[in-house]
Amino acid sequence: MSATGPGVDTHEMVLIHRVLRRELGQLSRLFRSAANDRARSKVVGAHAREMLDFLHTHHTGEDELLFPLLRERAPLDPELMDRMDAQHAQVDHAVAAIGAELPAWTAGADAAASERMADLVEAMMPTLIAHLAEEEHKLLPIVSVTVTQKEWDALGKHGMNAIPLKRRLVMLGHITEEADDAERLRFLHVVPAPARLAYNLIGRRQFTRETAKIRG
Ligand SMILES: [Fe+2]
Protein backbone atom coordinates (compact mmCIF):
# COMPACT_ATOMS: atom_id res chain seq x y z
CA MET A 1 0.00 0.00 0.00
CA SER A 2 1.52 3.31 -0.93
CA ALA A 3 1.60 6.42 1.19
CA THR A 4 -0.67 8.12 -1.27
CA GLY A 5 -3.10 5.26 -1.93
CA PRO A 6 -6.10 4.35 0.17
CA GLY A 7 -5.42 3.20 3.69
CA VAL A 8 -2.56 3.55 6.11
CA ASP A 9 1.08 3.34 5.01
CA THR A 10 2.32 0.35 7.00
CA HIS A 11 5.75 0.15 5.41
CA GLU A 12 7.52 1.40 8.54
CA MET A 13 6.80 -1.98 10.10
CA VAL A 14 8.80 -3.63 7.33
CA LEU A 15 11.75 -1.44 8.33
CA ILE A 16 11.33 -2.48 11.97
CA HIS A 17 11.20 -6.14 10.95
CA ARG A 18 14.49 -5.75 9.09
CA VAL A 19 16.15 -4.61 12.32
CA LEU A 20 14.77 -7.65 14.13
CA ARG A 21 15.92 -10.09 11.45
CA ARG A 22 19.36 -8.53 11.09
CA GLU A 23 20.25 -7.83 14.71
CA LEU A 24 18.72 -10.93 16.30
CA GLY A 25 19.96 -13.09 13.42
CA GLN A 26 23.57 -12.26 14.23
CA LEU A 27 23.24 -12.66 18.01
CA SER A 28 24.31 -16.30 18.05
CA ARG A 29 27.59 -15.39 16.32
CA LEU A 30 28.10 -12.45 18.67
CA PHE A 31 27.43 -14.54 21.79
CA ARG A 32 30.00 -17.09 20.67
CA SER A 33 32.52 -14.41 19.69
CA ALA A 34 32.44 -13.00 23.22
CA ALA A 35 33.00 -16.28 25.07
CA ASN A 36 35.56 -15.72 27.84
CA ASP A 37 36.00 -12.09 26.78
CA ARG A 38 34.48 -9.81 29.39
CA ALA A 39 35.18 -6.57 27.57
CA ARG A 40 33.29 -7.93 24.59
CA SER A 41 30.46 -9.56 26.55
CA LYS A 42 29.64 -6.15 28.05
CA VAL A 43 29.23 -4.65 24.58
CA VAL A 44 27.37 -7.62 23.08
CA GLY A 45 25.26 -8.12 26.21
CA ALA A 46 24.03 -4.52 26.16
CA HIS A 47 23.19 -4.81 22.48
CA ALA A 48 21.39 -8.12 22.97
CA ARG A 49 19.35 -6.63 25.83
CA GLU A 50 18.37 -3.65 23.68
CA MET A 51 17.33 -5.79 20.73
CA LEU A 52 15.42 -8.32 22.85
CA ASP A 53 13.57 -5.42 24.46
CA PHE A 54 12.87 -3.98 21.01
CA LEU A 55 11.40 -7.31 19.90
CA HIS A 56 9.36 -7.70 23.07
CA THR A 57 7.94 -4.18 22.74
CA HIS A 58 7.11 -4.79 19.09
CA HIS A 59 5.12 -7.91 19.91
CA THR A 60 3.43 -6.35 22.94
CA GLY A 61 2.33 -3.42 20.81
CA GLU A 62 0.79 -5.74 18.25
CA ASP A 63 -0.87 -7.89 20.91
CA GLU A 64 -2.38 -4.88 22.66
CA LEU A 65 -2.96 -2.28 19.97
CA LEU A 66 -3.23 -4.07 16.65
CA PHE A 67 -4.44 -7.65 16.71
CA PRO A 68 -7.56 -6.86 18.81
CA LEU A 69 -8.64 -4.25 16.23
CA LEU A 70 -8.15 -6.72 13.39
CA ARG A 71 -10.09 -9.43 15.18
CA GLU A 72 -12.92 -7.02 15.82
CA ARG A 73 -13.16 -5.55 12.34
CA ALA A 74 -11.69 -7.77 9.66
CA PRO A 75 -12.66 -11.17 8.30
CA LEU A 76 -9.52 -13.04 9.28
CA ASP A 77 -8.35 -16.58 8.79
CA PRO A 78 -8.65 -17.96 12.35
CA GLU A 79 -5.78 -20.36 11.71
CA LEU A 80 -3.54 -17.48 10.70
CA MET A 81 -4.33 -15.52 13.86
CA ASP A 82 -3.85 -18.58 16.06
CA ARG A 83 -0.50 -19.12 14.38
CA MET A 84 0.45 -15.46 14.96
CA ASP A 85 -0.37 -15.84 18.67
CA ALA A 86 1.48 -19.14 18.95
CA GLN A 87 4.56 -17.66 17.25
CA HIS A 88 4.51 -14.66 19.57
CA ALA A 89 4.34 -16.99 22.57
CA GLN A 90 7.16 -19.19 21.26
CA VAL A 91 9.41 -16.21 20.55
CA ASP A 92 8.59 -14.58 23.90
CA HIS A 93 9.52 -17.81 25.63
CA ALA A 94 12.94 -17.84 23.94
CA VAL A 95 13.44 -14.12 24.70
CA ALA A 96 12.72 -14.81 28.38
CA ALA A 97 15.15 -17.75 28.44
CA ILE A 98 17.93 -15.70 26.83
CA GLY A 99 17.10 -12.74 29.07
CA ALA A 100 17.45 -14.90 32.17
CA GLU A 101 21.07 -15.78 31.28
CA LEU A 102 22.02 -12.37 29.97
CA PRO A 103 22.96 -10.36 33.10
CA ALA A 104 25.39 -12.98 34.45
CA TRP A 105 26.81 -13.61 31.00
CA THR A 106 27.26 -9.89 30.28
CA ALA A 107 29.34 -9.57 33.45
CA GLY A 108 31.20 -12.88 33.25
CA ALA A 109 31.35 -14.03 29.57
CA ASP A 110 30.93 -17.67 30.57
CA ALA A 111 31.62 -19.81 27.50
CA ALA A 112 28.97 -22.44 28.27
CA ALA A 113 26.36 -19.68 28.62
CA SER A 114 27.52 -18.24 25.26
CA GLU A 115 26.73 -21.60 23.69
CA ARG A 116 23.39 -21.99 25.43
CA MET A 117 22.23 -18.52 24.42
CA ALA A 118 23.49 -18.95 20.85
CA ASP A 119 21.54 -22.22 20.63
CA LEU A 120 18.40 -20.51 21.95
CA VAL A 121 18.72 -17.76 19.34
CA GLU A 122 19.25 -20.25 16.55
CA ALA A 123 16.24 -22.28 17.65
CA MET A 124 14.08 -19.14 17.76
CA MET A 125 15.07 -17.54 14.45
CA PRO A 126 13.14 -19.80 12.02
CA THR A 127 9.92 -19.11 13.92
CA LEU A 128 10.61 -15.39 14.07
CA ILE A 129 11.51 -15.18 10.38
CA ALA A 130 8.39 -17.12 9.34
CA HIS A 131 6.28 -14.97 11.63
CA LEU A 132 7.57 -11.65 10.30
CA ALA A 133 7.17 -12.76 6.68
CA GLU A 134 3.61 -13.92 7.20
CA GLU A 135 2.76 -10.76 9.06
CA GLU A 136 4.11 -8.64 6.20
CA HIS A 137 2.46 -10.60 3.42
CA LYS A 138 -0.86 -11.54 4.94
CA LEU A 139 -1.59 -9.11 7.76
CA LEU A 140 -0.19 -5.74 6.73
CA PRO A 141 -2.41 -5.44 3.65
CA ILE A 142 -5.42 -6.00 5.93
CA VAL A 143 -4.06 -3.61 8.56
CA SER A 144 -3.69 -0.94 5.94
CA VAL A 145 -7.40 -0.87 5.18
CA THR A 146 -8.68 -1.75 8.65
CA VAL A 147 -7.09 0.62 11.17
CA THR A 148 -7.15 4.40 11.17
CA GLN A 149 -4.06 6.57 10.85
CA LYS A 150 -4.49 7.53 14.50
CA GLU A 151 -4.55 3.90 15.60
CA TRP A 152 -1.51 3.11 13.49
CA ASP A 153 0.34 6.11 14.92
CA ALA A 154 -0.48 4.90 18.45
CA LEU A 155 1.34 1.67 17.67
CA GLY A 156 4.38 3.63 16.48
CA LYS A 157 4.30 5.79 19.62
CA HIS A 158 4.09 2.70 21.82
CA GLY A 159 7.28 1.44 20.21
CA MET A 160 9.06 4.78 20.38
CA ASN A 161 8.11 5.47 24.01
CA ALA A 162 9.64 2.18 25.09
CA ILE A 163 13.06 3.26 23.77
CA PRO A 164 15.00 5.33 26.33
CA LEU A 165 15.47 8.89 25.07
CA LYS A 166 19.22 8.63 24.85
CA ARG A 167 18.98 5.51 22.67
CA ARG A 168 16.47 6.80 20.13
CA LEU A 169 18.99 8.23 17.66
CA VAL A 170 20.93 4.98 17.56
CA MET A 171 17.72 3.03 17.02
CA LEU A 172 16.93 5.38 14.17
CA GLY A 173 20.26 4.32 12.67
CA HIS A 174 19.24 0.68 12.98
CA ILE A 175 15.83 1.30 11.45
CA THR A 176 17.22 3.12 8.43
CA GLU A 177 20.38 1.06 7.95
CA GLU A 178 19.05 -1.12 5.14
CA ALA A 179 16.53 1.41 3.82
CA ASP A 180 16.88 2.71 0.28
CA ASP A 181 16.69 6.46 -0.27
CA ALA A 182 12.91 6.48 -0.79
CA GLU A 183 12.28 4.37 2.30
CA ARG A 184 14.62 6.51 4.39
CA LEU A 185 12.87 9.70 3.33
CA ARG A 186 9.49 8.15 3.99
CA PHE A 187 10.48 7.04 7.47
CA LEU A 188 12.32 10.20 8.45
CA HIS A 189 9.21 12.08 7.41
CA VAL A 190 7.38 10.70 10.47
CA VAL A 191 10.28 11.62 12.76
CA PRO A 192 10.03 15.07 14.42
CA ALA A 193 12.32 17.64 12.75
CA PRO A 194 14.61 18.21 15.79
CA ALA A 195 15.27 14.47 16.07
CA ARG A 196 15.97 14.30 12.34
CA LEU A 197 18.51 17.10 12.69
CA ALA A 198 20.09 15.50 15.77
CA TYR A 199 20.33 12.22 13.88
CA ASN A 200 22.13 13.87 11.00
CA LEU A 201 24.48 15.74 13.32
CA ILE A 202 25.32 13.05 15.87
CA GLY A 203 23.08 9.99 15.69
CA ARG A 204 24.34 8.53 12.47
CA ARG A 205 27.98 8.71 13.59
CA GLN A 206 27.13 7.23 16.98
CA PHE A 207 25.26 4.39 15.28
CA THR A 208 28.18 3.64 12.95
CA ARG A 209 30.70 3.68 15.79
CA GLU A 210 28.58 1.45 18.01
CA THR A 211 27.70 -1.13 15.42
CA ALA A 212 31.32 -1.42 14.27
CA LYS A 213 32.28 -2.25 17.85
CA ILE A 214 29.40 -4.68 18.32
CA ARG A 215 29.86 -6.55 15.06
CA GLY A 216 33.62 -6.86 15.58
FE1 LIG B 1 5.44 -6.84 13.35
Tab-separated table of C-alpha atoms and ligand atoms in Angstrom:
chain	number	residue	atom	x	y	z
A	1	MET	CA	0.000	0.000	0.000
A	2	SER	CA	1.521	3.312	-0.928
A	3	ALA	CA	1.596	6.423	1.191
A	4	THR	CA	-0.671	8.121	-1.265
A	5	GLY	CA	-3.103	5.259	-1.927
A	6	PRO	CA	-6.097	4.349	0.171
A	7	GLY	CA	-5.417	3.201	3.693
A	8	VAL	CA	-2.559	3.555	6.106
A	9	ASP	CA	1.076	3.339	5.009
A	10	THR	CA	2.316	0.349	6.997
A	11	HIS	CA	5.751	0.152	5.408
A	12	GLU	CA	7.520	1.404	8.542
A	13	MET	CA	6.802	-1.977	10.104
A	14	VAL	CA	8.799	-3.626	7.333
A	15	LEU	CA	11.753	-1.437	8.330
A	16	ILE	CA	11.329	-2.478	11.974
A	17	HIS	CA	11.203	-6.136	10.948
A	18	ARG	CA	14.490	-5.748	9.088
A	19	VAL	CA	16.150	-4.613	12.320
A	20	LEU	CA	14.770	-7.645	14.135
A	21	ARG	CA	15.920	-10.091	11.455
A	22	ARG	CA	19.356	-8.527	11.092
A	23	GLU	CA	20.250	-7.827	14.707
A	24	LEU	CA	18.723	-10.929	16.295
A	25	GLY	CA	19.959	-13.092	13.421
A	26	GLN	CA	23.569	-12.263	14.232
A	27	LEU	CA	23.241	-12.657	18.012
A	28	SER	CA	24.310	-16.295	18.046
A	29	ARG	CA	27.588	-15.389	16.320
A	30	LEU	CA	28.105	-12.451	18.668
A	31	PHE	CA	27.433	-14.535	21.787
A	32	ARG	CA	30.000	-17.087	20.674
A	33	SER	CA	32.517	-14.411	19.686
A	34	ALA	CA	32.436	-13.000	23.216
A	35	ALA	CA	32.999	-16.277	25.071
A	36	ASN	CA	35.564	-15.716	27.840
A	37	ASP	CA	36.000	-12.090	26.775
A	38	ARG	CA	34.485	-9.809	29.386
A	39	ALA	CA	35.181	-6.566	27.573
A	40	ARG	CA	33.288	-7.926	24.594
A	41	SER	CA	30.461	-9.559	26.550
A	42	LYS	CA	29.644	-6.152	28.052
A	43	VAL	CA	29.227	-4.655	24.584
A	44	VAL	CA	27.366	-7.618	23.079
A	45	GLY	CA	25.264	-8.121	26.207
A	46	ALA	CA	24.030	-4.521	26.165
A	47	HIS	CA	23.189	-4.810	22.479
A	48	ALA	CA	21.386	-8.117	22.972
A	49	ARG	CA	19.346	-6.626	25.833
A	50	GLU	CA	18.375	-3.649	23.684
A	51	MET	CA	17.326	-5.793	20.731
A	52	LEU	CA	15.424	-8.322	22.846
A	53	ASP	CA	13.571	-5.421	24.456
A	54	PHE	CA	12.872	-3.979	21.009
A	55	LEU	CA	11.400	-7.307	19.896
A	56	HIS	CA	9.365	-7.702	23.067
A	57	THR	CA	7.944	-4.184	22.736
A	58	HIS	CA	7.114	-4.791	19.092
A	59	HIS	CA	5.119	-7.911	19.914
A	60	THR	CA	3.427	-6.354	22.936
A	61	GLY	CA	2.327	-3.415	20.806
A	62	GLU	CA	0.790	-5.744	18.248
A	63	ASP	CA	-0.869	-7.887	20.915
A	64	GLU	CA	-2.381	-4.882	22.656
A	65	LEU	CA	-2.965	-2.284	19.967
A	66	LEU	CA	-3.229	-4.065	16.648
A	67	PHE	CA	-4.441	-7.653	16.707
A	68	PRO	CA	-7.559	-6.859	18.813
A	69	LEU	CA	-8.642	-4.255	16.228
A	70	LEU	CA	-8.150	-6.718	13.392
A	71	ARG	CA	-10.090	-9.427	15.185
A	72	GLU	CA	-12.921	-7.016	15.819
A	73	ARG	CA	-13.161	-5.552	12.339
A	74	ALA	CA	-11.693	-7.774	9.664
A	75	PRO	CA	-12.660	-11.171	8.304
A	76	LEU	CA	-9.515	-13.045	9.285
A	77	ASP	CA	-8.352	-16.579	8.786
A	78	PRO	CA	-8.655	-17.963	12.353
A	79	GLU	CA	-5.782	-20.355	11.707
A	80	LEU	CA	-3.544	-17.477	10.700
A	81	MET	CA	-4.330	-15.524	13.861
A	82	ASP	CA	-3.853	-18.583	16.058
A	83	ARG	CA	-0.496	-19.122	14.380
A	84	MET	CA	0.451	-15.457	14.964
A	85	ASP	CA	-0.369	-15.837	18.667
A	86	ALA	CA	1.484	-19.138	18.954
A	87	GLN	CA	4.565	-17.662	17.246
A	88	HIS	CA	4.510	-14.660	19.568
A	89	ALA	CA	4.338	-16.989	22.570
A	90	GLN	CA	7.156	-19.187	21.256
A	91	VAL	CA	9.412	-16.209	20.549
A	92	ASP	CA	8.593	-14.582	23.896
A	93	HIS	CA	9.520	-17.806	25.627
A	94	ALA	CA	12.937	-17.836	23.939
A	95	VAL	CA	13.435	-14.123	24.702
A	96	ALA	CA	12.725	-14.808	28.384
A	97	ALA	CA	15.146	-17.755	28.445
A	98	ILE	CA	17.929	-15.702	26.835
A	99	GLY	CA	17.102	-12.737	29.071
A	100	ALA	CA	17.454	-14.905	32.171
A	101	GLU	CA	21.071	-15.775	31.280
A	102	LEU	CA	22.024	-12.371	29.968
A	103	PRO	CA	22.957	-10.360	33.102
A	104	ALA	CA	25.387	-12.976	34.453
A	105	TRP	CA	26.814	-13.614	31.002
A	106	THR	CA	27.260	-9.891	30.276
A	107	ALA	CA	29.344	-9.572	33.446
A	108	GLY	CA	31.200	-12.880	33.245
A	109	ALA	CA	31.347	-14.026	29.573
A	110	ASP	CA	30.927	-17.667	30.571
A	111	ALA	CA	31.618	-19.809	27.498
A	112	ALA	CA	28.969	-22.435	28.266
A	113	ALA	CA	26.364	-19.678	28.625
A	114	SER	CA	27.525	-18.240	25.257
A	115	GLU	CA	26.726	-21.601	23.694
A	116	ARG	CA	23.390	-21.985	25.433
A	117	MET	CA	22.232	-18.516	24.417
A	118	ALA	CA	23.492	-18.951	20.853
A	119	ASP	CA	21.538	-22.221	20.627
A	120	LEU	CA	18.404	-20.506	21.947
A	121	VAL	CA	18.723	-17.758	19.340
A	122	GLU	CA	19.253	-20.254	16.547
A	123	ALA	CA	16.237	-22.279	17.651
A	124	MET	CA	14.078	-19.138	17.765
A	125	MET	CA	15.070	-17.538	14.448
A	126	PRO	CA	13.145	-19.798	12.024
A	127	THR	CA	9.917	-19.112	13.920
A	128	LEU	CA	10.612	-15.394	14.071
A	129	ILE	CA	11.507	-15.180	10.385
A	130	ALA	CA	8.395	-17.122	9.336
A	131	HIS	CA	6.277	-14.969	11.628
A	132	LEU	CA	7.570	-11.651	10.304
A	133	ALA	CA	7.174	-12.755	6.685
A	134	GLU	CA	3.612	-13.916	7.196
A	135	GLU	CA	2.757	-10.756	9.063
A	136	GLU	CA	4.106	-8.637	6.204
A	137	HIS	CA	2.460	-10.598	3.422
A	138	LYS	CA	-0.864	-11.540	4.945
A	139	LEU	CA	-1.594	-9.113	7.757
A	140	LEU	CA	-0.189	-5.737	6.735
A	141	PRO	CA	-2.413	-5.437	3.648
A	142	ILE	CA	-5.422	-6.004	5.929
A	143	VAL	CA	-4.060	-3.610	8.559
A	144	SER	CA	-3.692	-0.941	5.937
A	145	VAL	CA	-7.403	-0.873	5.175
A	146	THR	CA	-8.683	-1.747	8.649
A	147	VAL	CA	-7.094	0.618	11.171
A	148	THR	CA	-7.151	4.400	11.168
A	149	GLN	CA	-4.063	6.569	10.853
A	150	LYS	CA	-4.488	7.529	14.499
A	151	GLU	CA	-4.547	3.896	15.595
A	152	TRP	CA	-1.512	3.114	13.490
A	153	ASP	CA	0.337	6.111	14.919
A	154	ALA	CA	-0.478	4.904	18.451
A	155	LEU	CA	1.335	1.667	17.669
A	156	GLY	CA	4.382	3.630	16.478
A	157	LYS	CA	4.296	5.792	19.621
A	158	HIS	CA	4.093	2.702	21.824
A	159	GLY	CA	7.278	1.436	20.207
A	160	MET	CA	9.063	4.776	20.378
A	161	ASN	CA	8.109	5.466	24.015
A	162	ALA	CA	9.642	2.178	25.088
A	163	ILE	CA	13.065	3.257	23.774
A	164	PRO	CA	15.004	5.325	26.330
A	165	LEU	CA	15.469	8.888	25.073
A	166	LYS	CA	19.225	8.634	24.849
A	167	ARG	CA	18.983	5.514	22.669
A	168	ARG	CA	16.472	6.801	20.132
A	169	LEU	CA	18.987	8.228	17.664
A	170	VAL	CA	20.933	4.984	17.559
A	171	MET	CA	17.718	3.030	17.019
A	172	LEU	CA	16.933	5.378	14.172
A	173	GLY	CA	20.257	4.319	12.670
A	174	HIS	CA	19.240	0.680	12.981
A	175	ILE	CA	15.832	1.297	11.446
A	176	THR	CA	17.223	3.122	8.427
A	177	GLU	CA	20.379	1.058	7.946
A	178	GLU	CA	19.046	-1.125	5.141
A	179	ALA	CA	16.530	1.407	3.820
A	180	ASP	CA	16.882	2.707	0.282
A	181	ASP	CA	16.686	6.456	-0.266
A	182	ALA	CA	12.913	6.479	-0.791
A	183	GLU	CA	12.283	4.368	2.302
A	184	ARG	CA	14.625	6.514	4.386
A	185	LEU	CA	12.867	9.702	3.327
A	186	ARG	CA	9.491	8.153	3.986
A	187	PHE	CA	10.484	7.036	7.468
A	188	LEU	CA	12.318	10.197	8.455
A	189	HIS	CA	9.208	12.082	7.412
A	190	VAL	CA	7.375	10.695	10.474
A	191	VAL	CA	10.282	11.615	12.760
A	192	PRO	CA	10.035	15.067	14.422
A	193	ALA	CA	12.321	17.640	12.746
A	194	PRO	CA	14.609	18.211	15.791
A	195	ALA	CA	15.267	14.467	16.071
A	196	ARG	CA	15.968	14.302	12.342
A	197	LEU	CA	18.506	17.101	12.690
A	198	ALA	CA	20.093	15.500	15.766
A	199	TYR	CA	20.327	12.224	13.885
A	200	ASN	CA	22.126	13.865	10.998
A	201	LEU	CA	24.477	15.742	13.319
A	202	ILE	CA	25.324	13.047	15.866
A	203	GLY	CA	23.076	9.994	15.688
A	204	ARG	CA	24.341	8.531	12.470
A	205	ARG	CA	27.975	8.711	13.594
A	206	GLN	CA	27.129	7.231	16.984
A	207	PHE	CA	25.260	4.391	15.279
A	208	THR	CA	28.185	3.636	12.947
A	209	ARG	CA	30.697	3.676	15.794
A	210	GLU	CA	28.575	1.454	18.010
A	211	THR	CA	27.697	-1.129	15.416
A	212	ALA	CA	31.320	-1.419	14.266
A	213	LYS	CA	32.280	-2.249	17.847
A	214	ILE	CA	29.396	-4.684	18.323
A	215	ARG	CA	29.857	-6.547	15.064
A	216	GLY	CA	33.615	-6.861	15.580
B	1	FE	FE	5.439	-6.842	13.355
